mmCIF file of C-alpha atoms and ligand atoms in Angstrom:
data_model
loop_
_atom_site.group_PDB
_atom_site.id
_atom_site.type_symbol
_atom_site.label_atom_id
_atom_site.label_comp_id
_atom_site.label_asym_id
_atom_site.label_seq_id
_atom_site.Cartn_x
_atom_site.Cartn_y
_atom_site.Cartn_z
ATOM 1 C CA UNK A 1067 0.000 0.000 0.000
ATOM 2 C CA UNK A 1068 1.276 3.162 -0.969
ATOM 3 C CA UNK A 1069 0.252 6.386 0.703
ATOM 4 C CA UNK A 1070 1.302 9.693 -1.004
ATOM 5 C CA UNK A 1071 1.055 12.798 0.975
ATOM 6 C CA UNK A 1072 2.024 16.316 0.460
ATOM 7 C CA UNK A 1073 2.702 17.286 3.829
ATOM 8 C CA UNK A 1074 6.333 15.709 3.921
ATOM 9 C CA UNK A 1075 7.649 18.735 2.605
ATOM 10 C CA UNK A 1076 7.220 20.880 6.183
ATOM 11 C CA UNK A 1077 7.983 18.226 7.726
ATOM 12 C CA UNK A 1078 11.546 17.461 6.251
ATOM 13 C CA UNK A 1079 12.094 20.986 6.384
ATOM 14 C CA UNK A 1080 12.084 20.812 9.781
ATOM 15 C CA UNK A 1081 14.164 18.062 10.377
ATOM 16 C CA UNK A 1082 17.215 19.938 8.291
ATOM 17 C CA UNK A 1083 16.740 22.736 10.384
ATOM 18 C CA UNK A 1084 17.040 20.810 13.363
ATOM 19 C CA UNK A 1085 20.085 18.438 12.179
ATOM 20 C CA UNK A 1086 22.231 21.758 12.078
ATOM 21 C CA UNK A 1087 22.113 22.808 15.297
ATOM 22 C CA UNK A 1088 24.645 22.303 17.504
ATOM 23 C CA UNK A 1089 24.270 19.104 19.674
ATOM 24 C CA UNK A 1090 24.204 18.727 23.424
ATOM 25 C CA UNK A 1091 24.509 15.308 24.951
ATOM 26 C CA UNK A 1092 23.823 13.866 21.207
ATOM 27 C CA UNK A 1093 20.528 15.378 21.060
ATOM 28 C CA UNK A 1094 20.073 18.709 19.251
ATOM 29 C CA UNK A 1095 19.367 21.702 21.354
ATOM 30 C CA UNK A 1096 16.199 22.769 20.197
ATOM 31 C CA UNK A 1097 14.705 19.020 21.486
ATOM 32 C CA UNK A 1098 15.405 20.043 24.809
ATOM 33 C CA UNK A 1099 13.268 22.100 27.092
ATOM 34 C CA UNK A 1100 10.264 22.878 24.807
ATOM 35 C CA UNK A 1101 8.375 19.934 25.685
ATOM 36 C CA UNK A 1102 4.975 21.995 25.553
ATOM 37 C CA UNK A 1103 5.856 23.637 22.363
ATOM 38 C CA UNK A 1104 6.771 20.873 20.508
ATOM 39 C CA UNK A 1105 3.883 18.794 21.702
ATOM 40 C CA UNK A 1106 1.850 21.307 20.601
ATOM 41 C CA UNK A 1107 3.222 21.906 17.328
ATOM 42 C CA UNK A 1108 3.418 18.269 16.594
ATOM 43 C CA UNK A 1109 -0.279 17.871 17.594
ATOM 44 C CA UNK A 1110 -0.919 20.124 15.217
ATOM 45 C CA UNK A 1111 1.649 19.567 12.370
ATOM 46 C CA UNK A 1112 0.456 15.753 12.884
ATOM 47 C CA UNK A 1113 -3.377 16.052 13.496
ATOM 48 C CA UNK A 1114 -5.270 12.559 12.573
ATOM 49 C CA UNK A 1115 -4.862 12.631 8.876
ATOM 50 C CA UNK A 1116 -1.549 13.846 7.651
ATOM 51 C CA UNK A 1117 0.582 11.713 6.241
ATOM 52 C CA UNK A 1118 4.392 11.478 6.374
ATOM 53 C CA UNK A 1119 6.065 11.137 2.606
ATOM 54 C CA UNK A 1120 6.328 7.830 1.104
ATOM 55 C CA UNK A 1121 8.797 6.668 -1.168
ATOM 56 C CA UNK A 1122 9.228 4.581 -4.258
ATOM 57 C CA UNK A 1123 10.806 0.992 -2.954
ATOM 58 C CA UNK A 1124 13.736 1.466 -4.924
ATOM 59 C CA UNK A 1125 14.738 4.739 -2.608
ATOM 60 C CA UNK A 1126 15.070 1.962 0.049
ATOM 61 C CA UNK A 1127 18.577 2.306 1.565
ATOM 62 C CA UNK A 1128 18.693 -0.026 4.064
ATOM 63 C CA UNK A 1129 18.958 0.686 7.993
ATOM 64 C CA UNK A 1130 21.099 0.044 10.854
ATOM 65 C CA UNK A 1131 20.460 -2.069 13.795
ATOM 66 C CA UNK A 1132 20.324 0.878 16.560
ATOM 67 C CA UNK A 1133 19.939 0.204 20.111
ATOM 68 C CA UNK A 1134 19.181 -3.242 22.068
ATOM 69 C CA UNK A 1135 18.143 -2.045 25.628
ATOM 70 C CA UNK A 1136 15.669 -5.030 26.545
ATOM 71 C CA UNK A 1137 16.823 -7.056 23.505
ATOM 72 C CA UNK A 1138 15.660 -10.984 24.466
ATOM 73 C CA UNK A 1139 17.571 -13.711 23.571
ATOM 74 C CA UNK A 1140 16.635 -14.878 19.904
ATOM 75 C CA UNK A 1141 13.309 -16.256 20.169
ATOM 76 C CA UNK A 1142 10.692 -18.725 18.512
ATOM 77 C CA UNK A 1143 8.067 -16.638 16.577
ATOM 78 C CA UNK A 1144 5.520 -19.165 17.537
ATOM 79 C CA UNK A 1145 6.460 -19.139 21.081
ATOM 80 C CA UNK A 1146 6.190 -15.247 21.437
ATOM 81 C CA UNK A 1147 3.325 -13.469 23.337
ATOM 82 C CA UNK A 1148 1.683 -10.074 22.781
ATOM 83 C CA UNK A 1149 0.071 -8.538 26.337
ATOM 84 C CA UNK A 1150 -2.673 -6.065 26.136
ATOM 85 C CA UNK A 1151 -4.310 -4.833 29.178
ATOM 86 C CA UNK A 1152 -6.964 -1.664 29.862
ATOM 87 C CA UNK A 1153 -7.454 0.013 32.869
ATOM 88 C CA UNK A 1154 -10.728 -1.299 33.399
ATOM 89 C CA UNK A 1155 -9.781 -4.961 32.406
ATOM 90 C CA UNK A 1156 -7.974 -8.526 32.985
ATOM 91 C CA UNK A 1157 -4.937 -8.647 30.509
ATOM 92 C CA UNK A 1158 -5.509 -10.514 27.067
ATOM 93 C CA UNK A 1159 -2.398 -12.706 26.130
ATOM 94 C CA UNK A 1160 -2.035 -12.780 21.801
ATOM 95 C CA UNK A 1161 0.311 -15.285 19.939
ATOM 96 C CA UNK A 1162 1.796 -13.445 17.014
ATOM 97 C CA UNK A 1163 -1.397 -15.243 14.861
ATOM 98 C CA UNK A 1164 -3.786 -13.627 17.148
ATOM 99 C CA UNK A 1165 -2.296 -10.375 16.397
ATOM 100 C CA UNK A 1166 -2.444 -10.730 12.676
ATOM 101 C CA UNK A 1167 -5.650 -12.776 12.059
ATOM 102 C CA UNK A 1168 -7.925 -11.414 9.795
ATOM 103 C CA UNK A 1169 -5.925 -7.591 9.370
ATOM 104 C CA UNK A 1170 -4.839 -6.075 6.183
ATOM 105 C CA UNK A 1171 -1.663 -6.252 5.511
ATOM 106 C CA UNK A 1172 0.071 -2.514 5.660
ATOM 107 C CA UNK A 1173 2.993 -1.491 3.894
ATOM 108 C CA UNK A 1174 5.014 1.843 3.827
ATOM 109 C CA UNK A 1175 8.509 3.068 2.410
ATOM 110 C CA UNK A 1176 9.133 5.905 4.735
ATOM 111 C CA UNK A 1177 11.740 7.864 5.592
ATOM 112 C CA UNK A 1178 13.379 6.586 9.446
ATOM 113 C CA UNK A 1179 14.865 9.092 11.568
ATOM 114 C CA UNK A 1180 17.263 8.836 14.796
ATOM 115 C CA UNK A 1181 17.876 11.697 17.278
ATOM 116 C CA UNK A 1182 21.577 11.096 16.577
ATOM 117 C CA UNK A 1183 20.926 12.890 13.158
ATOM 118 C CA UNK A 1184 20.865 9.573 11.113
ATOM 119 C CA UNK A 1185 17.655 8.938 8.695
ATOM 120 C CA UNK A 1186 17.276 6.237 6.369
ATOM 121 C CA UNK A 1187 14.291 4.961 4.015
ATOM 122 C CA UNK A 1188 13.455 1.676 4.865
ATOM 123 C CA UNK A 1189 9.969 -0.813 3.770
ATOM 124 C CA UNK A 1190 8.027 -1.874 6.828
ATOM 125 C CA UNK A 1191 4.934 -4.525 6.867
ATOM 126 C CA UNK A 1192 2.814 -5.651 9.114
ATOM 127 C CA UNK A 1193 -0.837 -4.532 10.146
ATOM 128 C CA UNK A 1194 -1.943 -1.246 11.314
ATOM 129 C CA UNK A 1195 -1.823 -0.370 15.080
ATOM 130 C CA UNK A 1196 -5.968 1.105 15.122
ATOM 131 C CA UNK A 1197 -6.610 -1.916 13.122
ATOM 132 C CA UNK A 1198 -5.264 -4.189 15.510
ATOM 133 C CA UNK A 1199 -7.047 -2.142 18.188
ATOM 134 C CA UNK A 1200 -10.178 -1.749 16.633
ATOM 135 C CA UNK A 1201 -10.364 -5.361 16.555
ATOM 136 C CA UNK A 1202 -9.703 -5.766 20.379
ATOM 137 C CA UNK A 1203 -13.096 -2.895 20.149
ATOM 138 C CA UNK A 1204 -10.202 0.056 21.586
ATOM 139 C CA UNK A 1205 -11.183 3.747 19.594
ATOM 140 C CA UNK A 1206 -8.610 6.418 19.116
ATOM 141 C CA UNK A 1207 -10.580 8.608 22.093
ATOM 142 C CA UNK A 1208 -10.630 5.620 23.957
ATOM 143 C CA UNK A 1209 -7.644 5.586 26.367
ATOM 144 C CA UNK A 1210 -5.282 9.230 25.829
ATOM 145 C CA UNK A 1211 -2.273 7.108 25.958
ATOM 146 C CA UNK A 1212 -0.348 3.616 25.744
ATOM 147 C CA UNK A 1213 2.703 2.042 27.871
ATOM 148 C CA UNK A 1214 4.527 -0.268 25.348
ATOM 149 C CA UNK A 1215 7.021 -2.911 26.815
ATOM 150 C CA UNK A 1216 10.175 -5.009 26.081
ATOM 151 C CA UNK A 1217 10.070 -8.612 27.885
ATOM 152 C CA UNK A 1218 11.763 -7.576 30.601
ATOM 153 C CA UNK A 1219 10.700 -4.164 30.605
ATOM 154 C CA UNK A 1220 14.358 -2.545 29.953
ATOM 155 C CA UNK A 1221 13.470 -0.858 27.261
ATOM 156 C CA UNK A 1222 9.717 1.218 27.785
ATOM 157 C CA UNK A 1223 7.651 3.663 25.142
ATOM 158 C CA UNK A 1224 4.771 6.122 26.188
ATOM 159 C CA UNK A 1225 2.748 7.000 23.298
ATOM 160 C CA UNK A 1226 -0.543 8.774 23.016
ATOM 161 C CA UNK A 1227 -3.307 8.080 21.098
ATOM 162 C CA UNK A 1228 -3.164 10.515 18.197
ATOM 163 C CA UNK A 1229 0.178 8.784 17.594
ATOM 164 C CA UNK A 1230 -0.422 5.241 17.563
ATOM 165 C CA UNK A 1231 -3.881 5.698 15.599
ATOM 166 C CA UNK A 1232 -2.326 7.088 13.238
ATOM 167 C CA UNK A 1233 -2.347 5.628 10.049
ATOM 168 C CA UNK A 1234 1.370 5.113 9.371
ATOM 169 C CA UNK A 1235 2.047 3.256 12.555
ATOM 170 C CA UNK A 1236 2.390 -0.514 12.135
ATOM 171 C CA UNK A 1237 2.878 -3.288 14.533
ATOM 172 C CA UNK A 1238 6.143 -4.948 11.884
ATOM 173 C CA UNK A 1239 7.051 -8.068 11.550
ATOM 174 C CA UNK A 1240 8.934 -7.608 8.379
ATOM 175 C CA UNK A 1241 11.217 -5.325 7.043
ATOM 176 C CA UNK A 1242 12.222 -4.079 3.137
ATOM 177 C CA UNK A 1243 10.952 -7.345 2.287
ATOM 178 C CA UNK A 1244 12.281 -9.997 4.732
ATOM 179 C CA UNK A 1245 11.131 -10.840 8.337
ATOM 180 C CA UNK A 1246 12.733 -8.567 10.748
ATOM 181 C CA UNK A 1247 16.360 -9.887 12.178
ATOM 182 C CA UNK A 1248 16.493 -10.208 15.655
ATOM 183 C CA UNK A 1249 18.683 -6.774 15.986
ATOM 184 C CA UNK A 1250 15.755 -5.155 14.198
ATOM 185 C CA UNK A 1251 13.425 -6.076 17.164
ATOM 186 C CA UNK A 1252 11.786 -9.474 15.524
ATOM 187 C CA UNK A 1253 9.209 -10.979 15.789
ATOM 188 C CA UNK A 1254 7.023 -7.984 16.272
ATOM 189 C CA UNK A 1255 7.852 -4.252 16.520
ATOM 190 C CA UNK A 1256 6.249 -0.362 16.537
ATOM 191 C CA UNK A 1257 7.559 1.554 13.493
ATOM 192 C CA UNK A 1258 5.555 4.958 13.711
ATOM 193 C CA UNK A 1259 6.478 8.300 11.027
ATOM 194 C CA UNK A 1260 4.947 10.646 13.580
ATOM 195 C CA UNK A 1261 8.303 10.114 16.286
ATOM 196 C CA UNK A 1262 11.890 9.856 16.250
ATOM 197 C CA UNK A 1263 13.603 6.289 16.655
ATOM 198 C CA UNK A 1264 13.316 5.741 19.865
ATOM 199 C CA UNK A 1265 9.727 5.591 19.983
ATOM 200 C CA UNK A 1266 9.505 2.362 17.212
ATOM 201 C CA UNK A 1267 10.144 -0.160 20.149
ATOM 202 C CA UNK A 1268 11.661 -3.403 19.179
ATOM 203 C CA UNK A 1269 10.968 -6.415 20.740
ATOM 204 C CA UNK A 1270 7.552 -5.684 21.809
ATOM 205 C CA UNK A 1271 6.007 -6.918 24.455
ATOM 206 C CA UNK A 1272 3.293 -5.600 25.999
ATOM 207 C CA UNK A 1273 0.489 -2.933 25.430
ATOM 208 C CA UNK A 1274 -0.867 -1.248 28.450
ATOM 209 C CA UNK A 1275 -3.920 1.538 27.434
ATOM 210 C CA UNK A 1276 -3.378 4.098 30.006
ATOM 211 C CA UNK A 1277 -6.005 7.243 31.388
ATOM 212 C CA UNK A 1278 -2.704 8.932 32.070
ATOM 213 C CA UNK A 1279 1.240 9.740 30.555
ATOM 214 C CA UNK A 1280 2.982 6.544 31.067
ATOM 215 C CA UNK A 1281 6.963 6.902 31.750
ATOM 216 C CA UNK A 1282 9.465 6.893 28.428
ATOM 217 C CA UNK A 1283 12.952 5.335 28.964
ATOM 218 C CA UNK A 1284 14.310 8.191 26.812
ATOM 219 C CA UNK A 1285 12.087 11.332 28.367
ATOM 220 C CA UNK A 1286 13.133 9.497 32.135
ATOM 221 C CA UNK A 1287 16.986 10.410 30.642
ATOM 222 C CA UNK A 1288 16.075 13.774 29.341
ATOM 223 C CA UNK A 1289 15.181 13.552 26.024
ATOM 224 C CA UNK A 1290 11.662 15.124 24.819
ATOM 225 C CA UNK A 1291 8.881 12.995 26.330
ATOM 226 C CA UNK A 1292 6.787 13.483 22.870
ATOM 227 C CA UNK A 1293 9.723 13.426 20.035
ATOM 228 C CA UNK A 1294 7.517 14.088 17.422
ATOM 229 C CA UNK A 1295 8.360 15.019 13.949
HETATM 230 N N1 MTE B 317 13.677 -2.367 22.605
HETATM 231 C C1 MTE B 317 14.345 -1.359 22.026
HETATM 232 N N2 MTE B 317 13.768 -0.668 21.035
HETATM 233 C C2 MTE B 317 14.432 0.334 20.453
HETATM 234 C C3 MTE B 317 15.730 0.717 20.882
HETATM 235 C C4 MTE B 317 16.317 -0.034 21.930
HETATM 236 O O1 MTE B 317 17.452 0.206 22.369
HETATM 237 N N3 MTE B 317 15.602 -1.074 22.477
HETATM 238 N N4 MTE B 317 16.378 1.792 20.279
HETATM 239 C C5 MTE B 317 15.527 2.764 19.555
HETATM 240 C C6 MTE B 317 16.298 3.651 18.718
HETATM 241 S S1 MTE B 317 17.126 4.907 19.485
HETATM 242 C C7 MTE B 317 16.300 3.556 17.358
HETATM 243 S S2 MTE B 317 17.050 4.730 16.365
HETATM 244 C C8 MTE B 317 15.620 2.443 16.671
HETATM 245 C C9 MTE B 317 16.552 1.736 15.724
HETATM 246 O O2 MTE B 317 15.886 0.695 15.054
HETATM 247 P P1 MTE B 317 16.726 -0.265 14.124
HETATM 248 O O3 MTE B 317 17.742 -0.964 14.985
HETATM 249 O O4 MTE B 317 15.761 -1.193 13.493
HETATM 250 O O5 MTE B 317 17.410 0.630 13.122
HETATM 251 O O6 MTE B 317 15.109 1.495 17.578
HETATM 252 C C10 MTE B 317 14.480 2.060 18.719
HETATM 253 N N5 MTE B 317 13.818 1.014 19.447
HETATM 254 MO MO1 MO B 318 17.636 6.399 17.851
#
C-alpha cells in the first residue's frame, strides 16, 4: 500500500533545520526544554490525517540495527506473546497469529529518523496499530495514551493516542521485504512516522492503554517525552 502525501515537505524541512544545530549530549538543542511547544506543534503539524512522505521501494537504503536495551535472547516466533491490558480490564495474552488474524496487511517506504541525526528509508509490513485495536473494540478517544514494553521491561515507550492511531504506525514483523532480524526487534515491533527512533520499540512486548502519561525510557533520561516530527 502506498500512501502519497504532500505534507512531507514541512515536515523534512524541519528536520534539516534541526540536524544543524549544535548538539548537546547527542541530542540537538532545540529538542530540549520545549516539551509543551513541541507537543503542541506536533499535535498540530500531525493532526489525525496527515501523512508522512512515502517513497518509491527502490529509494530503500537499508537501515542500521540501533539500540538493544531489553533485547531478548533470539526467540521462537511461535512461542512469542503479545500482552494487552486496559485500565478497566484482565490482561488478554495474543500469539503473534492472534495479532495478525484477519488484518490487512500494511505497507510503507518511509523515511526513518534517529535523534543522533541519522535517517534512512526503509519498507516496513505488518498490520496497522488502530486496526489491531479496533479489533480488540479500543477507539482512538478511547484511552489518551499507551505504555509499550520489552520482555523484561528494559526498554519502555509512552505513546498517546493521536500517535499510535495514526495511520502510518504498524505493529512490523517484516522489514524491506524480509522478516525482521532479531537486531531489528523481531518478531514484532512499533515503526511509527509521527516520532523519532526511539519511539519504534523493538521487541515488543506488551500494550498497556493508560487514562494517564505513562513513563518513556528516553524522556526518564532527558530527552523530549513526545519526540515528534
Ligand atoms: N527495545 C528497544 N527498542 C528500540 C531501541 C532499543 O534500544 N531497544 N532503540 C531505539 C532507537 S534509538 C532507534 S534509532 C531504533 C533503531 O531501530 P533499528 O535498529 O531497526 O534501526 O530502535 C528504537 N527502538
Ligand atoms: Mo535512535
Amino acid at each position: 500500500m502506498l500512501l502519497w502525501a504532500a505534507s512531507a515537505a514541512a515536515g523534512l524541512g524541519g528536520w534539516q533545520w534541526l540536524r544543524t544545530r549544535s548538539a548537546e549530549d547527542g541530542v540537538p538543542w532545540p529538542l530540549r526544554g520545549v516539551h509543551d511547544l513541541n507537543e503542541r506543534a506536533g499535535r498540530e503539524l500531525f493532526a489525525p490525517g496527515r501523512l508522512a512522505r512515502e517513497f518509491d521501494p527502490s529509494r530503500v537504503t537499508g537501515i542500521r540495527v540501533n539500540g538493544w536495551y531489553g533485547a531478548p535472547a533470539e526467540a521462537d516466533p511461535a512461542d512469542w506473546r503479545v500482552s494487552v491490558s486496559f485500565p478497566d480490564a484482565p490482561e488478554r495474552s495474543l500469539t503473534l497469529a492472534e495479532v495478525f488474524a484477519d488484518l490487512p496487511r500494511a505497507e510503507m517506504t518511509t523515511e526513518f529518523k534517529c535523534i543522533e541525526g541519522w535517517s534512512e528509508i526503509a519498507t516496513w509490513s505488518g498490520v496497522r496499530f488502530a486496526d489491531f485495536a479496533a479489533r480488540l473494540g479500543v477507539g482512538r478517544g478511547d484511552y489518551p495514551y499507551a505504555d509499550l514494553r520489552t520482555p523484561d521491561g528494559a526498554y519502555f515507550v509512552g505513546l498517546d493516542a493521536d500517535s499510535l492511531f495514526h495511520p502510518q504506525t504498524l505493529l512490523c514483523d517484516r522489514l524491506d521485504g524480509a522478516p525482521l532480524t532479531h537486531g531489528h526487534g523481531a518478531p514484532l515491533r512499533l515503526v511509527l512516522t509521527v516520532k523519532y527512533g526511539i519511539k519504534n520499540i523493538k521487541w515488543l512486548r506488551s500494550i498497556r492503554f493508560a487514562a494517564r502519561r505513562p513513563s518513556d525510557y528516553w524522556a526518564e533520561r532527558g530527552y523530549d517525552w513526545y519526540a515528534g516530527l
